[in-house]
PDB file of C-alpha atoms in Angstrom:
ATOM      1  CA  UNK A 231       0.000   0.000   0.000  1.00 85.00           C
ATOM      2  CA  UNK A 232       1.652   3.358  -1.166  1.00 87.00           C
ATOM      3  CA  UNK A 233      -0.578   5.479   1.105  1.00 94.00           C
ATOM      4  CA  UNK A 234      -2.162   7.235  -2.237  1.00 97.00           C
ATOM      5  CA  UNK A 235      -6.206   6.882  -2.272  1.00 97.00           C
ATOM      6  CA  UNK A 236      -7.768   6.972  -5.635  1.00 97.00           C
ATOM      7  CA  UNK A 237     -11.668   7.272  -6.044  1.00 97.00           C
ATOM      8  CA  UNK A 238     -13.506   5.796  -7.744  1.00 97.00           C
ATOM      9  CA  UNK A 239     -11.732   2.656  -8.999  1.00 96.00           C
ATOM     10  CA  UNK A 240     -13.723   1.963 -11.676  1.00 97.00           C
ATOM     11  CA  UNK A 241     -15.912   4.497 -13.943  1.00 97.00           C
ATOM     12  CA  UNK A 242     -17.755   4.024 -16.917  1.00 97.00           C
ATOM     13  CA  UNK A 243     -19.638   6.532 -18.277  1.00 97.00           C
ATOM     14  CA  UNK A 244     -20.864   8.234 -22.000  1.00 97.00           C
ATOM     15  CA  UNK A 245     -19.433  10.339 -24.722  1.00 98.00           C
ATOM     16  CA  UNK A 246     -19.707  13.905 -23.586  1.00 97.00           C
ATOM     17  CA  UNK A 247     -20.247  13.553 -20.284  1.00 98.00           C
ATOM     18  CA  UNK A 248     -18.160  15.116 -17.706  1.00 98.00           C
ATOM     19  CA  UNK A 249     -16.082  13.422 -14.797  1.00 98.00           C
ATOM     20  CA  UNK A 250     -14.604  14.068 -11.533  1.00 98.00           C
ATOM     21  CA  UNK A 251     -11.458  11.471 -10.315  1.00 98.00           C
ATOM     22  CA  UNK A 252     -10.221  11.912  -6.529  1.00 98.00           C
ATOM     23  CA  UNK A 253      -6.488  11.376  -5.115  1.00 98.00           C
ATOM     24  CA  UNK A 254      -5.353  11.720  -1.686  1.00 98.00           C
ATOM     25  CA  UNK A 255      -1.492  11.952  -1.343  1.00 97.00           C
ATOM     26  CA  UNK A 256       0.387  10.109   0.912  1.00 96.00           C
ATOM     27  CA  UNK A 257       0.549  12.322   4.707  1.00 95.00           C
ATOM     28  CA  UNK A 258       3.136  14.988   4.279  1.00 92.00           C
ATOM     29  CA  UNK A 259       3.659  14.717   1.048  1.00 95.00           C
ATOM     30  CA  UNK A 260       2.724  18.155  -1.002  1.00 94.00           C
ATOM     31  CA  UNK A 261       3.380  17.527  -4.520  1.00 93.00           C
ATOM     32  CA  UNK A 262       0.671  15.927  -6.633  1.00 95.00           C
ATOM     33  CA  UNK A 263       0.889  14.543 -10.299  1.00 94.00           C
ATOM     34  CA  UNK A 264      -1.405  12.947 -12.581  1.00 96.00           C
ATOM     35  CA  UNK A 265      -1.219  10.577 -15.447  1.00 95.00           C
ATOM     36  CA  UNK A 266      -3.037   8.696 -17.978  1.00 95.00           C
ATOM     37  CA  UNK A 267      -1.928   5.342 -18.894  1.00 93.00           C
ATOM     38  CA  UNK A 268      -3.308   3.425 -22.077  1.00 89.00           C
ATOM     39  CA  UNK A 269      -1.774   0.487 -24.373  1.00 79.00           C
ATOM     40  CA  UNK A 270      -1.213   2.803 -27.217  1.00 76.00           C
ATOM     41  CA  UNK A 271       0.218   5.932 -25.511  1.00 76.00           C
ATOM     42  CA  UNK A 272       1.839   4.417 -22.755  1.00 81.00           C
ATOM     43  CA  UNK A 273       2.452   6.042 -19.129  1.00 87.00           C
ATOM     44  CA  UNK A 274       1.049   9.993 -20.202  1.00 89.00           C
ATOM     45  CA  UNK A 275       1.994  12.944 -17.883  1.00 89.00           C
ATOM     46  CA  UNK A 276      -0.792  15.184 -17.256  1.00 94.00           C
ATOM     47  CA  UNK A 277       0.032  17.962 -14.810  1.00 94.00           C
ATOM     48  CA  UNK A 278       1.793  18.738 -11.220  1.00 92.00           C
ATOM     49  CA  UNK A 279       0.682  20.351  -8.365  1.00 94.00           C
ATOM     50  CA  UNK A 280       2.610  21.197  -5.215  1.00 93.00           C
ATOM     51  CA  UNK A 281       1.268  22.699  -2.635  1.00 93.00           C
ATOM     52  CA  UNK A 282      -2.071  23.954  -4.064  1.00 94.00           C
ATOM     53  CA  UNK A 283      -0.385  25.182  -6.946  1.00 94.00           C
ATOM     54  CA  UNK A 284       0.092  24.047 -10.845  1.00 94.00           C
ATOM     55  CA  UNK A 285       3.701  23.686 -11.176  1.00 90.00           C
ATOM     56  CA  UNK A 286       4.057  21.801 -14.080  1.00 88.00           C
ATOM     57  CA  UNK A 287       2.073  20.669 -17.071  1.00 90.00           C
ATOM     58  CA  UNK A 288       2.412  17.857 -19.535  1.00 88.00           C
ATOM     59  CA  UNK A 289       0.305  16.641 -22.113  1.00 83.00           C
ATOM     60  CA  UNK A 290      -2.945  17.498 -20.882  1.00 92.00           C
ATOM     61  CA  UNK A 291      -5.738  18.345 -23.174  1.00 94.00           C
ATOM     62  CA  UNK A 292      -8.090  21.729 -22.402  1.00 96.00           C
ATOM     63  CA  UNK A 293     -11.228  19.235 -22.030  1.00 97.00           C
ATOM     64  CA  UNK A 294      -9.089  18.254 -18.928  1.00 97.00           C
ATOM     65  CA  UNK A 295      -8.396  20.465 -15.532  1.00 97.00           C
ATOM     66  CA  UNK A 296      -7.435  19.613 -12.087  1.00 97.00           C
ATOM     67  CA  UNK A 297      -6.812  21.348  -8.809  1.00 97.00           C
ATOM     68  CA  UNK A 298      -5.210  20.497  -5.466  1.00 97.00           C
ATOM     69  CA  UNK A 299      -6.837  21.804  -2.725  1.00 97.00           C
ATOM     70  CA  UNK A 300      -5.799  22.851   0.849  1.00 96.00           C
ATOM     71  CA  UNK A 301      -6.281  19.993   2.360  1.00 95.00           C
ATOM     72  CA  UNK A 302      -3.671  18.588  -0.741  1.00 96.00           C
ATOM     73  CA  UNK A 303      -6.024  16.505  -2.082  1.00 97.00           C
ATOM     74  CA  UNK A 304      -6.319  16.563  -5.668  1.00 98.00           C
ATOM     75  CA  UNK A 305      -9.226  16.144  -8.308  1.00 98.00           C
ATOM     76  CA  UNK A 306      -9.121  15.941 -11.882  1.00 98.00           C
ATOM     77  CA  UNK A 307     -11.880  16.995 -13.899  1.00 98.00           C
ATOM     78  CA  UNK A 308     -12.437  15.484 -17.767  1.00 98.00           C
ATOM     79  CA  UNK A 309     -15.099  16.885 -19.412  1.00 97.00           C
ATOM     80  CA  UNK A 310     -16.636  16.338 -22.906  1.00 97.00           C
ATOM     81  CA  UNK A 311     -15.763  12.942 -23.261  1.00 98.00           C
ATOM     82  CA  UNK A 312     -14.584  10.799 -25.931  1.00 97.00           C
ATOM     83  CA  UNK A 313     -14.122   7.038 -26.655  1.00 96.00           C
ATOM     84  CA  UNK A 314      -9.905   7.943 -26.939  1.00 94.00           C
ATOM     85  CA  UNK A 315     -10.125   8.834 -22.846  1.00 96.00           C
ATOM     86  CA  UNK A 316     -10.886   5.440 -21.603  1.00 96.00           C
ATOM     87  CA  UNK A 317      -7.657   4.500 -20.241  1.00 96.00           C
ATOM     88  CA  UNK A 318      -6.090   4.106 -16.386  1.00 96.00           C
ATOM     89  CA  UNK A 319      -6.055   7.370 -14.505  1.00 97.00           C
ATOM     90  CA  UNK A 320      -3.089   7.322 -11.885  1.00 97.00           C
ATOM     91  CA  UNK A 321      -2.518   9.842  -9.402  1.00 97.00           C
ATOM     92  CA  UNK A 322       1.117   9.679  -7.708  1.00 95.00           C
ATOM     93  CA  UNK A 323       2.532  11.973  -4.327  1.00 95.00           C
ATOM     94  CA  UNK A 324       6.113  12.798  -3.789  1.00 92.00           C
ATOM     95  CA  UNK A 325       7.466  15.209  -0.842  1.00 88.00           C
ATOM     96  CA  UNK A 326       8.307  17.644  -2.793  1.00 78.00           C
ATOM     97  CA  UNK A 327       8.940  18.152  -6.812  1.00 65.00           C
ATOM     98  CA  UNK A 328      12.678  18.431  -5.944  1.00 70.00           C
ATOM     99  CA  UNK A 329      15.853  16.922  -8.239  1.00 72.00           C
ATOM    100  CA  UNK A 330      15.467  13.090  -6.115  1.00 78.00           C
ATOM    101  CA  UNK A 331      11.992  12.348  -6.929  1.00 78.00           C
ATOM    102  CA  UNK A 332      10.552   9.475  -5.961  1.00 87.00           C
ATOM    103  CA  UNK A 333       7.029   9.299  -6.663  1.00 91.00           C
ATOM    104  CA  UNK A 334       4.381   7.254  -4.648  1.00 94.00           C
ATOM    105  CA  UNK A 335       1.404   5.836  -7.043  1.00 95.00           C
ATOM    106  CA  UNK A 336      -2.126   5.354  -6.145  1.00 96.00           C
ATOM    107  CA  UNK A 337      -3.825   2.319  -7.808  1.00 95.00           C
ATOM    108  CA  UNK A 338      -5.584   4.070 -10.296  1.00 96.00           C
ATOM    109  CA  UNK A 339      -9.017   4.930 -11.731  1.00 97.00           C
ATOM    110  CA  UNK A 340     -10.127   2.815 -14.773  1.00 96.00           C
ATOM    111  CA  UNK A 341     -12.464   5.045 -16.650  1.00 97.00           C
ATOM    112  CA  UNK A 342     -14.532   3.296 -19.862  1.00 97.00           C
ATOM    113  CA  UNK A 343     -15.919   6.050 -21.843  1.00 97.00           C
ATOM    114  CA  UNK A 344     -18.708   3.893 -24.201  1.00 96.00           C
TER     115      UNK A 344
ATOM    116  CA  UNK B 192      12.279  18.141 -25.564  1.00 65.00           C
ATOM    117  CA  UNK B 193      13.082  15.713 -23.235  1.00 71.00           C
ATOM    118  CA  UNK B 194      12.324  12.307 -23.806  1.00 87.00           C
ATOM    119  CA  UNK B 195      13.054   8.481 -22.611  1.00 92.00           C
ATOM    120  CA  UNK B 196      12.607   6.048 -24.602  1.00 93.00           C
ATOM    121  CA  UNK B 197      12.338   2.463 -23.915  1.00 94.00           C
ATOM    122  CA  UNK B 198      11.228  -0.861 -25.807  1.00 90.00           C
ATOM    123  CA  UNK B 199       8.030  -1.725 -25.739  1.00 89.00           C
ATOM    124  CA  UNK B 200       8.431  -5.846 -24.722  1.00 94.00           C
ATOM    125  CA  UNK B 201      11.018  -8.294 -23.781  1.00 97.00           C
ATOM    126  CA  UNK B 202      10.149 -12.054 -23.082  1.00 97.00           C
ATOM    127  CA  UNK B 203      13.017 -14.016 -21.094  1.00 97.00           C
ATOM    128  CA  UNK B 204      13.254 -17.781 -19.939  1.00 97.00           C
ATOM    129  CA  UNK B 205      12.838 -18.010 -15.949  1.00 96.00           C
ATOM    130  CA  UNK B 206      15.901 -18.341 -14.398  1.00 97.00           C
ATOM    131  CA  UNK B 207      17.792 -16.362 -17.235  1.00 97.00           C
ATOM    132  CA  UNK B 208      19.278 -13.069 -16.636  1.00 97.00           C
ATOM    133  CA  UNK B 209      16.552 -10.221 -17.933  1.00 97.00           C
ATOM    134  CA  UNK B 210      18.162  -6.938 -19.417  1.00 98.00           C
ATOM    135  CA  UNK B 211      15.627  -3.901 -19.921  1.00 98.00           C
ATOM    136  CA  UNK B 212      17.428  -0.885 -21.695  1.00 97.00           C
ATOM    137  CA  UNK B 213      16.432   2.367 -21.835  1.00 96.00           C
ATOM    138  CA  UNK B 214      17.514   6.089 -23.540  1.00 96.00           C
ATOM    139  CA  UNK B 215      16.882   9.395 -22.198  1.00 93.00           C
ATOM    140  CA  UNK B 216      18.003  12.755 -23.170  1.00 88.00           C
ATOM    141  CA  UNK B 217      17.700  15.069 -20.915  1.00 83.00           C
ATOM    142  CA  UNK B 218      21.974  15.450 -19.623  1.00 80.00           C
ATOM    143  CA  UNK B 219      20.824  17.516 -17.148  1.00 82.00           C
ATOM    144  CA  UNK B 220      18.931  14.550 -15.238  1.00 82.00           C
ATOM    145  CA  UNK B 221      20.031  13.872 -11.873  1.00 85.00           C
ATOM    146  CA  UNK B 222      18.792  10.490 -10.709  1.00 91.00           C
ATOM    147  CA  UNK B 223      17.732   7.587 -12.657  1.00 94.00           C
ATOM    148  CA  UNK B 224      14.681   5.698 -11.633  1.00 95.00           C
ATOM    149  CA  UNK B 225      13.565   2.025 -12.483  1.00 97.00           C
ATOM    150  CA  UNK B 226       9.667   1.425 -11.492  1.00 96.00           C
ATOM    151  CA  UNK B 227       8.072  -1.555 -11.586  1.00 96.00           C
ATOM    152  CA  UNK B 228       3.710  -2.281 -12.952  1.00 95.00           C
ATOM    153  CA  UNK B 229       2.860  -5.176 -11.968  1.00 93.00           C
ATOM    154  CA  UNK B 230      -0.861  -6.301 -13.170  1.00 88.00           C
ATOM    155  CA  UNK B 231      -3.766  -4.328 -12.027  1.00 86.00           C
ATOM    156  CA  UNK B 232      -1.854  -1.875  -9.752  1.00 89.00           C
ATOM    157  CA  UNK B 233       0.074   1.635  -9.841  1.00 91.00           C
ATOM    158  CA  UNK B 234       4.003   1.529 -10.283  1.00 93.00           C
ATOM    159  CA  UNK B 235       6.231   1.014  -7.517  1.00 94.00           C
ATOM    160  CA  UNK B 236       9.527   2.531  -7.622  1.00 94.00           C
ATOM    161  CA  UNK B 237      12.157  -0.408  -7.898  1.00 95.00           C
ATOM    162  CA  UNK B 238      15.676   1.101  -7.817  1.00 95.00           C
ATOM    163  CA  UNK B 239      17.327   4.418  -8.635  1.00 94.00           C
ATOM    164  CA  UNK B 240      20.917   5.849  -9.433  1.00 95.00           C
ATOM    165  CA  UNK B 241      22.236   8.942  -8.872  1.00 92.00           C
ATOM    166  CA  UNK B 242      23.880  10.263 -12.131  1.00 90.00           C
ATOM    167  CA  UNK B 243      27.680  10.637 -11.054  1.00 90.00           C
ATOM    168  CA  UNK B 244      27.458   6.863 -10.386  1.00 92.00           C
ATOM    169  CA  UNK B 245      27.613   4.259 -13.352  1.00 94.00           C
ATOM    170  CA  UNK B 246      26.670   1.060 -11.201  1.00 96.00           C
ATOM    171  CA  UNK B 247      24.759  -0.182  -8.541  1.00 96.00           C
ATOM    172  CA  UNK B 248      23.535  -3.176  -7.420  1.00 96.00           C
ATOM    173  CA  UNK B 249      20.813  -4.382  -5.269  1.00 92.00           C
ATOM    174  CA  UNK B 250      20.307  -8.123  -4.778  1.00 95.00           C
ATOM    175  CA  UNK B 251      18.875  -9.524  -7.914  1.00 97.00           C
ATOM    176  CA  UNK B 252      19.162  -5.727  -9.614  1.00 97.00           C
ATOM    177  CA  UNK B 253      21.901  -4.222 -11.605  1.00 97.00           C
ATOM    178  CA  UNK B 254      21.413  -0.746 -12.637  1.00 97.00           C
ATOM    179  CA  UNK B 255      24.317   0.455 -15.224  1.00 97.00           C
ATOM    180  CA  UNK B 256      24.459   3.873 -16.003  1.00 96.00           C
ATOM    181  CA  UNK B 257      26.570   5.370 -19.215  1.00 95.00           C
ATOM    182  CA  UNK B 258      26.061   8.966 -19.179  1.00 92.00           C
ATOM    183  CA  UNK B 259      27.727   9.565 -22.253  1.00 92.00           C
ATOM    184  CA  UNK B 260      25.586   7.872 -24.133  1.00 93.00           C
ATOM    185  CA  UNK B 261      22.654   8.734 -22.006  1.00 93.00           C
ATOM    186  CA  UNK B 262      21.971   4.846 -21.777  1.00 95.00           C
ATOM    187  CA  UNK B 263      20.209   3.192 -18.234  1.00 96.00           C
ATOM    188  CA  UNK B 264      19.663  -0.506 -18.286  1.00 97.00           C
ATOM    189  CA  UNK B 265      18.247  -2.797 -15.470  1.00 98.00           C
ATOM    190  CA  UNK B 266      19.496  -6.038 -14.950  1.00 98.00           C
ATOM    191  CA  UNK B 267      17.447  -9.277 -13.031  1.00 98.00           C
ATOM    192  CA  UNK B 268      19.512 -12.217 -12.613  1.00 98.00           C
ATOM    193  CA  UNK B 269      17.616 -15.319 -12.531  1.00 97.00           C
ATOM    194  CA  UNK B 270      14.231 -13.851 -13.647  1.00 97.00           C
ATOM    195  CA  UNK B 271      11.176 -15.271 -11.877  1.00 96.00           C
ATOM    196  CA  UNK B 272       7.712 -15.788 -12.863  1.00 95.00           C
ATOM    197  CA  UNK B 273       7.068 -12.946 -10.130  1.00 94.00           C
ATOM    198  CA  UNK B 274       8.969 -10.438 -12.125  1.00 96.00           C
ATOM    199  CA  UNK B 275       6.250 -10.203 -14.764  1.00 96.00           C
ATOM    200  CA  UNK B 276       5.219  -6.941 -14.803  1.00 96.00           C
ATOM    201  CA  UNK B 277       5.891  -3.046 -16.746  1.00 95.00           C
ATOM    202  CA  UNK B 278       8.991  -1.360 -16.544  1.00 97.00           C
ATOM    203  CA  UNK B 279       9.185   1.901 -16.378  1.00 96.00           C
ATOM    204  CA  UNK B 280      12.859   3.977 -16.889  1.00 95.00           C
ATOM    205  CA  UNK B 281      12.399   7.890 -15.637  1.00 93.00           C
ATOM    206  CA  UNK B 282      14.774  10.715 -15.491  1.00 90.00           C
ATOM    207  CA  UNK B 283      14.786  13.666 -13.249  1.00 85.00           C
ATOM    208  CA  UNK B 284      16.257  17.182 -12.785  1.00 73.00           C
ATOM    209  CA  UNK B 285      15.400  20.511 -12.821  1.00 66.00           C
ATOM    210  CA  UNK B 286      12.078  19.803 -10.470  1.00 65.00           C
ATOM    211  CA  UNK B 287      10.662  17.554 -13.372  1.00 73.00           C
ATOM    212  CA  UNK B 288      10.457  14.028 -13.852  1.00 82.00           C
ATOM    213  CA  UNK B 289       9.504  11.956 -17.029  1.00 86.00           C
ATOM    214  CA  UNK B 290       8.684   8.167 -17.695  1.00 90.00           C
ATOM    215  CA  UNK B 291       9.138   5.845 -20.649  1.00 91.00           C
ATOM    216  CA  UNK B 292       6.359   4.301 -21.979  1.00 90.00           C
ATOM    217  CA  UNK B 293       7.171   1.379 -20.049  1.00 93.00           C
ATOM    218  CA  UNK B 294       8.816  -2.645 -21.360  1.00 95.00           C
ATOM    219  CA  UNK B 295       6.203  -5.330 -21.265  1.00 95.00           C
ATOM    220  CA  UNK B 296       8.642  -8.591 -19.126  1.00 97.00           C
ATOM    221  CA  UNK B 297       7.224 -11.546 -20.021  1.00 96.00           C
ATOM    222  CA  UNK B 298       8.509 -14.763 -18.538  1.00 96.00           C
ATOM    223  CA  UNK B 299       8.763 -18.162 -20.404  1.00 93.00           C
ATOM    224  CA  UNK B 300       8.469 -21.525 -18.910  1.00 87.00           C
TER     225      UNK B 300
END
């Protein structure tokens, strides 16, 4: 067990429709990343937040937002959905974004988009 | 940009040595990270190496590092059917870290 909480695990939902995945980082921990893994993209990087704030950004489309709140927890919103977002949803803690990184995963979100 | 590449699959005989290589590009990257998938759960991290070194070893894992050629490979001695799983090579420096798209080790009888 990492100590990263992921809500729901599994999600399956329409095309357009709009969804809301939870994390909760490991205690202490203040930096928050998410990723999308499929079998033709591989492991995706979405976005970073530390500390409540975006601190880095990856491949993450503008249908897509998230936000880490006070409490660190972090949700990531996907909205207008498409059959191409079904994929694994991981959210992964570190302690801080620093140069030595190591980065705690959750176990994931599995979202079907039929 | 910065990128780490990786191939996609590798299928080894248990109880043969398993080698999973791995490019990055990024010469500014400070540690090297191996993590490990295994099926239906989030990666682990397995080993890491810190960039001035170009070895290190940890029980069944050898990690050899070539900075020159920006090349990171993971050696299992004696694979085991327990060692199926995704792995993942990932550079970081400069507050940023960045995966490969993960190998596929699958274990033959």
């Amino acid at each position: 067990d990492s100590g990263v909480t992921q809500t729901p695990k599994h999600l399956i939902t329409a095309t357009g429709q709009r969804v809301t995945l939870r994390c909760s980082p490991r205690s202490g921990d203040l930096s928050v990343y998410w990723y999308q893994q499929s079998l033709d993209q591989g492991l995706q990087f979405l976005i970073q937040y530390y500390n409540g704030e975006e601190r880095a950004k990856g491949n993450i489309l503008e249908r897509f937002s998230a936000q880490q709140f006070p409490d660190l927890h972090s949700e990531l919103n996907l909205s207008s959905l498409e059959l191409g977002d079904s994929a694994l949803y991981f959210c992964a803690s570190s302690i801080d974004g620093g140069q030595y990184n190591e980065q705690f995963f959750g176990p994931g979100t599995r979202l079907t988009v039929l | 940009g910065e990128d780490v590449e990786q191939s996609l699959f590798l299928s080894v005989r248990e109880g043969d040595s398993s080698v999973i290589n791995c490019t990055y590009t990024d010469s500014s990257s400070t540690y090297l990270y191996w993590y490990k998938q295994e099926p239906g759960a989030g990666l682990q991290l397995l080993t890491y190496i810190f960039s001035n070194m170009d070895m290190k070893q940890d029980q069944r894992l050898t990690v050899l590092l070539n900075k020159k050629d920006k090349h990171l490979s993971l050696r299992i001695a004696d694979t085991q059917t327990g060692d199926s799983a995704i792995y993942f090579c990932a550079e970081s420096g400069n507050d940023k870290i960045i995966f490969g798209k993960g190998t596929r080790l699958h274990i033959l009888p």
